[in-house]
Short mmCIF file of C-alpha atoms in Angstrom, two decimals:
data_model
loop_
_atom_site.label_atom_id
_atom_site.label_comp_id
_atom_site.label_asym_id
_atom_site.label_seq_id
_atom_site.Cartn_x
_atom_site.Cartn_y
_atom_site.Cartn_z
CA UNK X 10 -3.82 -2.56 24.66
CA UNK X 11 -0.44 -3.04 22.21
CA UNK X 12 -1.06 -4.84 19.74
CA UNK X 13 1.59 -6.89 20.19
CA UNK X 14 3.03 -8.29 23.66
CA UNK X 15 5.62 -10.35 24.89
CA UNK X 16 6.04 -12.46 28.06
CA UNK X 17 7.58 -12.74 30.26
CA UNK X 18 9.22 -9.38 30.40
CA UNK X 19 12.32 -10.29 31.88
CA UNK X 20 13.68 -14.32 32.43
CA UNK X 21 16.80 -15.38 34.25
CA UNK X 22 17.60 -19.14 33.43
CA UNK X 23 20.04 -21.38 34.82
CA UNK X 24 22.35 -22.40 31.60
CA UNK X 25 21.02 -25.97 30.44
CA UNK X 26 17.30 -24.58 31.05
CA UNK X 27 14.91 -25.22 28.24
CA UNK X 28 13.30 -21.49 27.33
CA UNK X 29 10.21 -20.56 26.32
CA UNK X 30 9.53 -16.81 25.03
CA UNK X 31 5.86 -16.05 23.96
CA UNK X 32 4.44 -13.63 21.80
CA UNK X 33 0.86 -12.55 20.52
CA UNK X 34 -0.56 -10.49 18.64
CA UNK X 35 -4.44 -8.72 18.02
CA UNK X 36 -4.30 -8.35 14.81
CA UNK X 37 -4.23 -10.29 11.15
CA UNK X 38 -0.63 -10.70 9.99
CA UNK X 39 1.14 -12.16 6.89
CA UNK X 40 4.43 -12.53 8.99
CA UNK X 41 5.97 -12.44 12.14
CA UNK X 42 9.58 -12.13 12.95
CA UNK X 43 11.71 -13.00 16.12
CA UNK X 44 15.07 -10.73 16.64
CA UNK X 45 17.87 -10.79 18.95
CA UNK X 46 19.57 -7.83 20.26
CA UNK X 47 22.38 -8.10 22.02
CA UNK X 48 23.50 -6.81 25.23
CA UNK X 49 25.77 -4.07 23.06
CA UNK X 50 23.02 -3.15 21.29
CA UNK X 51 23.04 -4.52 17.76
CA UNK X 52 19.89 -6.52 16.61
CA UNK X 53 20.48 -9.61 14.29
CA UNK X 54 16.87 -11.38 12.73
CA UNK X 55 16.61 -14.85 13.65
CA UNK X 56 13.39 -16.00 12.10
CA UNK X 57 10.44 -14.63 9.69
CA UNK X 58 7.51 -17.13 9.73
CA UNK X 59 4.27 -17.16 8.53
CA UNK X 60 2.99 -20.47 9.61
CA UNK X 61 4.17 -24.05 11.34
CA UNK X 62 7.53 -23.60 12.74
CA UNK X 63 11.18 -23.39 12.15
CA UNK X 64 14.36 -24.34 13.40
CA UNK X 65 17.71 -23.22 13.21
CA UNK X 66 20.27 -24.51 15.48
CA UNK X 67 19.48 -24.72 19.61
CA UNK X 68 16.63 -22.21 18.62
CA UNK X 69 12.86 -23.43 17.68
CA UNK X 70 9.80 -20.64 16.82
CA UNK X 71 6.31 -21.85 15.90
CA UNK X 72 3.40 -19.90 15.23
CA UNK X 73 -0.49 -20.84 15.44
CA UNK X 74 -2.38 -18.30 13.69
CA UNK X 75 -5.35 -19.34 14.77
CA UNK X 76 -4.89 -18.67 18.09
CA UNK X 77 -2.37 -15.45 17.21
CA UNK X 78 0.33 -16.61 19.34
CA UNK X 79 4.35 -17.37 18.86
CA UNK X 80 6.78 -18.85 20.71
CA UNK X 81 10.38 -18.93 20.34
CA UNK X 82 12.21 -21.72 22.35
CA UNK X 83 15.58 -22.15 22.75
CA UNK X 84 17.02 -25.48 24.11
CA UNK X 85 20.03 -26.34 25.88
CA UNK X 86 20.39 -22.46 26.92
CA UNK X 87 24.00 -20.58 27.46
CA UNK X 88 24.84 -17.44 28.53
CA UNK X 89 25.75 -16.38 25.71
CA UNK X 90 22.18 -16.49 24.91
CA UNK X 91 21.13 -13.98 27.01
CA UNK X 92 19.61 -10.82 25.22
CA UNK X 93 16.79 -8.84 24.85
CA UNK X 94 14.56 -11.38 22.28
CA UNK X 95 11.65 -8.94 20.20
CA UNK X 96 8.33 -10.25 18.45
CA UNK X 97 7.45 -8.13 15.37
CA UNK X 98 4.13 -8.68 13.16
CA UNK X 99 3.68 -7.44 9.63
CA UNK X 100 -0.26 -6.45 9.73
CA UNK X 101 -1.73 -8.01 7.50
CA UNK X 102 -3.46 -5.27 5.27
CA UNK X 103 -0.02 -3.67 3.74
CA UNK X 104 1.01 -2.40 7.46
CA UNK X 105 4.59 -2.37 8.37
CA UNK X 106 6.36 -4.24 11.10
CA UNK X 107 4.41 -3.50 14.64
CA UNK X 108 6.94 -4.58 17.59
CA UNK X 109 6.74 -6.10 21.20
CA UNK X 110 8.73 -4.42 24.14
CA UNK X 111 11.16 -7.88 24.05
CA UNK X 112 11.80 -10.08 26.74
CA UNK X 113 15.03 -9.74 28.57
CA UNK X 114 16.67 -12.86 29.39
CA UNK X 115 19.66 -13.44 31.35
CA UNK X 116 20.99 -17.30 31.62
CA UNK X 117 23.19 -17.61 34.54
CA UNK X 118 26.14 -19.87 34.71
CA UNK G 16 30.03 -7.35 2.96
CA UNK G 17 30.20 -4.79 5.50
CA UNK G 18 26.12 -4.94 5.59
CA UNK G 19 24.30 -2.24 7.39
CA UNK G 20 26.78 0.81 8.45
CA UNK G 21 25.64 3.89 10.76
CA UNK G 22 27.30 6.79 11.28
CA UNK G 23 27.65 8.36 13.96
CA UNK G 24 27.48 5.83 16.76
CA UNK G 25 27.31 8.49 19.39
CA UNK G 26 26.14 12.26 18.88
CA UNK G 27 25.17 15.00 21.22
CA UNK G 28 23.18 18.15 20.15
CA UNK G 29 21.21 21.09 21.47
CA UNK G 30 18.48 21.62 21.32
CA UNK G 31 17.36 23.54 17.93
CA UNK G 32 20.97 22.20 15.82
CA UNK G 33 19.93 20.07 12.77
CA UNK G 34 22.12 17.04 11.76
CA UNK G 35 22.13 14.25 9.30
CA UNK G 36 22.38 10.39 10.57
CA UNK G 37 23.93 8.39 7.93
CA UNK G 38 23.13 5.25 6.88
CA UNK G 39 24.67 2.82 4.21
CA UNK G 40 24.23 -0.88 2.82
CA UNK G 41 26.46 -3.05 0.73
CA UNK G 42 23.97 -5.60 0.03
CA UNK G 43 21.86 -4.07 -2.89
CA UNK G 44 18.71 -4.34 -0.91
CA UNK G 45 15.33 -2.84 -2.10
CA UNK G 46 13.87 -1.46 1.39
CA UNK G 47 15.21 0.50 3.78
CA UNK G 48 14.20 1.57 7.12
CA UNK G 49 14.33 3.90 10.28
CA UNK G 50 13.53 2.99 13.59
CA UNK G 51 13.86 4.96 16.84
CA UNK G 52 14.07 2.55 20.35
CA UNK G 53 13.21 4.24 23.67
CA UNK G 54 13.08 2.91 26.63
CA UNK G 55 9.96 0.50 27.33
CA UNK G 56 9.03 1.14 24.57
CA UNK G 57 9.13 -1.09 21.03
CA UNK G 58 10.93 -0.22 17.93
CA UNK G 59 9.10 2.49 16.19
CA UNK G 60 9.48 2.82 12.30
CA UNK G 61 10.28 6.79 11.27
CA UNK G 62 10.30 6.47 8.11
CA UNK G 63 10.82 3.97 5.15
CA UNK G 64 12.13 3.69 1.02
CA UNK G 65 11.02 1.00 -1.15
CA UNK G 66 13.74 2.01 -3.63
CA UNK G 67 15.99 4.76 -4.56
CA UNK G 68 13.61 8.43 -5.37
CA UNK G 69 10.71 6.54 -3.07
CA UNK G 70 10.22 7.50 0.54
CA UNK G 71 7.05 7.18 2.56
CA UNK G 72 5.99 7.83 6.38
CA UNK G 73 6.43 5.59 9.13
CA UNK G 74 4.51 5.84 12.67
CA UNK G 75 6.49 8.58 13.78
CA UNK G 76 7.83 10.92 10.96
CA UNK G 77 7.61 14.42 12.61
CA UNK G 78 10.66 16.18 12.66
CA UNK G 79 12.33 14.09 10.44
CA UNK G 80 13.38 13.58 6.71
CA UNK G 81 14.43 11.57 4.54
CA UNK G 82 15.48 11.29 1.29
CA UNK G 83 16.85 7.97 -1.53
CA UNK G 84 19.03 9.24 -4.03
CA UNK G 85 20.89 5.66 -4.55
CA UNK G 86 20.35 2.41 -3.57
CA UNK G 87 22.85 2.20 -1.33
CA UNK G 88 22.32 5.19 1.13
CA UNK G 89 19.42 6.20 3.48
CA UNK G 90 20.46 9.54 4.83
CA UNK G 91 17.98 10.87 8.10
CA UNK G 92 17.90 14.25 9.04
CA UNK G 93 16.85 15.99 11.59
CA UNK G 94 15.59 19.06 11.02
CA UNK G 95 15.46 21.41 14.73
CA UNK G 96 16.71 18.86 17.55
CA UNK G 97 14.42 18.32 20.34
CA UNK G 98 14.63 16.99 23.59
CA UNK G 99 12.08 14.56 22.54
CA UNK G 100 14.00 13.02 19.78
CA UNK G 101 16.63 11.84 22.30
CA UNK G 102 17.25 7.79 21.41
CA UNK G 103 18.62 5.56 20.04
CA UNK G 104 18.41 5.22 16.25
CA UNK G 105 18.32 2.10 14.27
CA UNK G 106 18.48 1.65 10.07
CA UNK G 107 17.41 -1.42 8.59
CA UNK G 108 17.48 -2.98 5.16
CA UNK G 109 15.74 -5.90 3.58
CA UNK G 110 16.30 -7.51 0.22
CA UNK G 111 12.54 -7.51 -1.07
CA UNK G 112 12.74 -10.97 -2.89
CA UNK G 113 9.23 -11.51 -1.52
CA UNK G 114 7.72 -8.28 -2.53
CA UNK G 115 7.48 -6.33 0.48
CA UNK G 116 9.86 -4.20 3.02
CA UNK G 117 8.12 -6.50 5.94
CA UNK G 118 7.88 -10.03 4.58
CA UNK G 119 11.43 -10.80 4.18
CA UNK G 120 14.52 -10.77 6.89
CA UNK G 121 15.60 -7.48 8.14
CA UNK G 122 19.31 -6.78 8.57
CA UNK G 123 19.91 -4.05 11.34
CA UNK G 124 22.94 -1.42 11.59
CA UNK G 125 24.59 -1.00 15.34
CA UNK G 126 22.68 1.96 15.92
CA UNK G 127 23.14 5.65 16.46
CA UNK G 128 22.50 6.66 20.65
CA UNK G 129 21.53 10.38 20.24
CA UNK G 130 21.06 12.79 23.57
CA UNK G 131 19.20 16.23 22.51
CA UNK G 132 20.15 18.49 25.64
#
């Protein structure tokens, strides 16, 4: 079993859809990070958090360690969002970054 | 800045030629990192520096090496291409404000797509 995974796999929206990307995890961690990689291929961070839940424009991620679980939302969705979102842990006993497989969305016009 | 830089962005070898992927930040960060992406497959660190003279292991190190002479540059080499090492290649840095390579934001380069034939 990976220690991390991601679902769906893959997502096609309609543009205006509210999305909803999980992630979790089987083991301890002291941080958890959501990325974006584009369709090109470059990655770009959008959030490290290691409790509650943060915000940063259209796009919402929330943790509950208790239950080992993410998800990263995104509201009001375009198709410009669509990419290949990743879920990466940071183990915590001094481990490095462990990563999901992503989730491939594509939000339709 | 120009941030995380990569060089090449495409290479072909065969099998057995050595080469060195290059990889260069602007942003005086601490950590640096390697990661290989194949298909289905999540990022997978190579190898990683917490500074300039330190290096250590990653998940999948074999074949590779590495080496921190300045802050700035993260050189990988490959040593004997294999077929195996075909993918794409991905360096990372991260400012270590909070103390470790994996607690604070990473900052990607584009990403090296390598074919071994």
């Amino acid at each position: 079993k990976n220690e991390v995974e991601q679902s769906p796999q893959n997502l096609t929206a309609q543009e205006g859809e509210f999305i909803t990307i999980n992630c979790s995890y089987s083991v301890g961690i002291s941080a958890l990070h959501w990325l974006q990689q584009h369709p090109g291929g470059g990655i770009v961070s959008l959030f490290m958090l290691s409790s509650g839940k943060k915000k940063h424009g259209r796009l919402i991620a929330t943790i509950n360690i208790q239950e080992k679980h993410s998800s990263l939302h995104i509201t009001a969705s375009h198709p410009r969002d669509s990419a290949v979102y990743i879920c990466a842990v940071r183990s915590g006993s001094q481990g490095n970054l462990i990563f999901g497989k992503g989730t491939k969305l594509s939000v339709k016009p | 800045n120009a941030g995380v830089t990569q060089t090449p962005k495409f290479q072909v070898l065969k099998t057995g030629q050595s080469m060195t992927l290059q990889c260069a930040q602007d942003m005086n960060h601490e950590y640096m990192s390697w990661y290989r992406q194949d298909p289905g497959m999540g990022l997978r660190l190579i190898h990683y520096s917490v500074g300039a003279g330190i290096t250590d292991q990653g998940e999948v190190p074999n074949g590779y090496n590495v080496s921190r002479s300045t802050t700035e540059d993260f050189p990988l080499r490959l040593l004997s291409a294999a077929p195996s090492q075909t993918s794409v290649y991905f360096c990372a840095s991260s400012p270590g404000t909070s103390g470790s390579a994996w607690t604070d934001t990473q900052y990607f380069g584009p990403g090296t797509r390598l074919t071994v034939l």
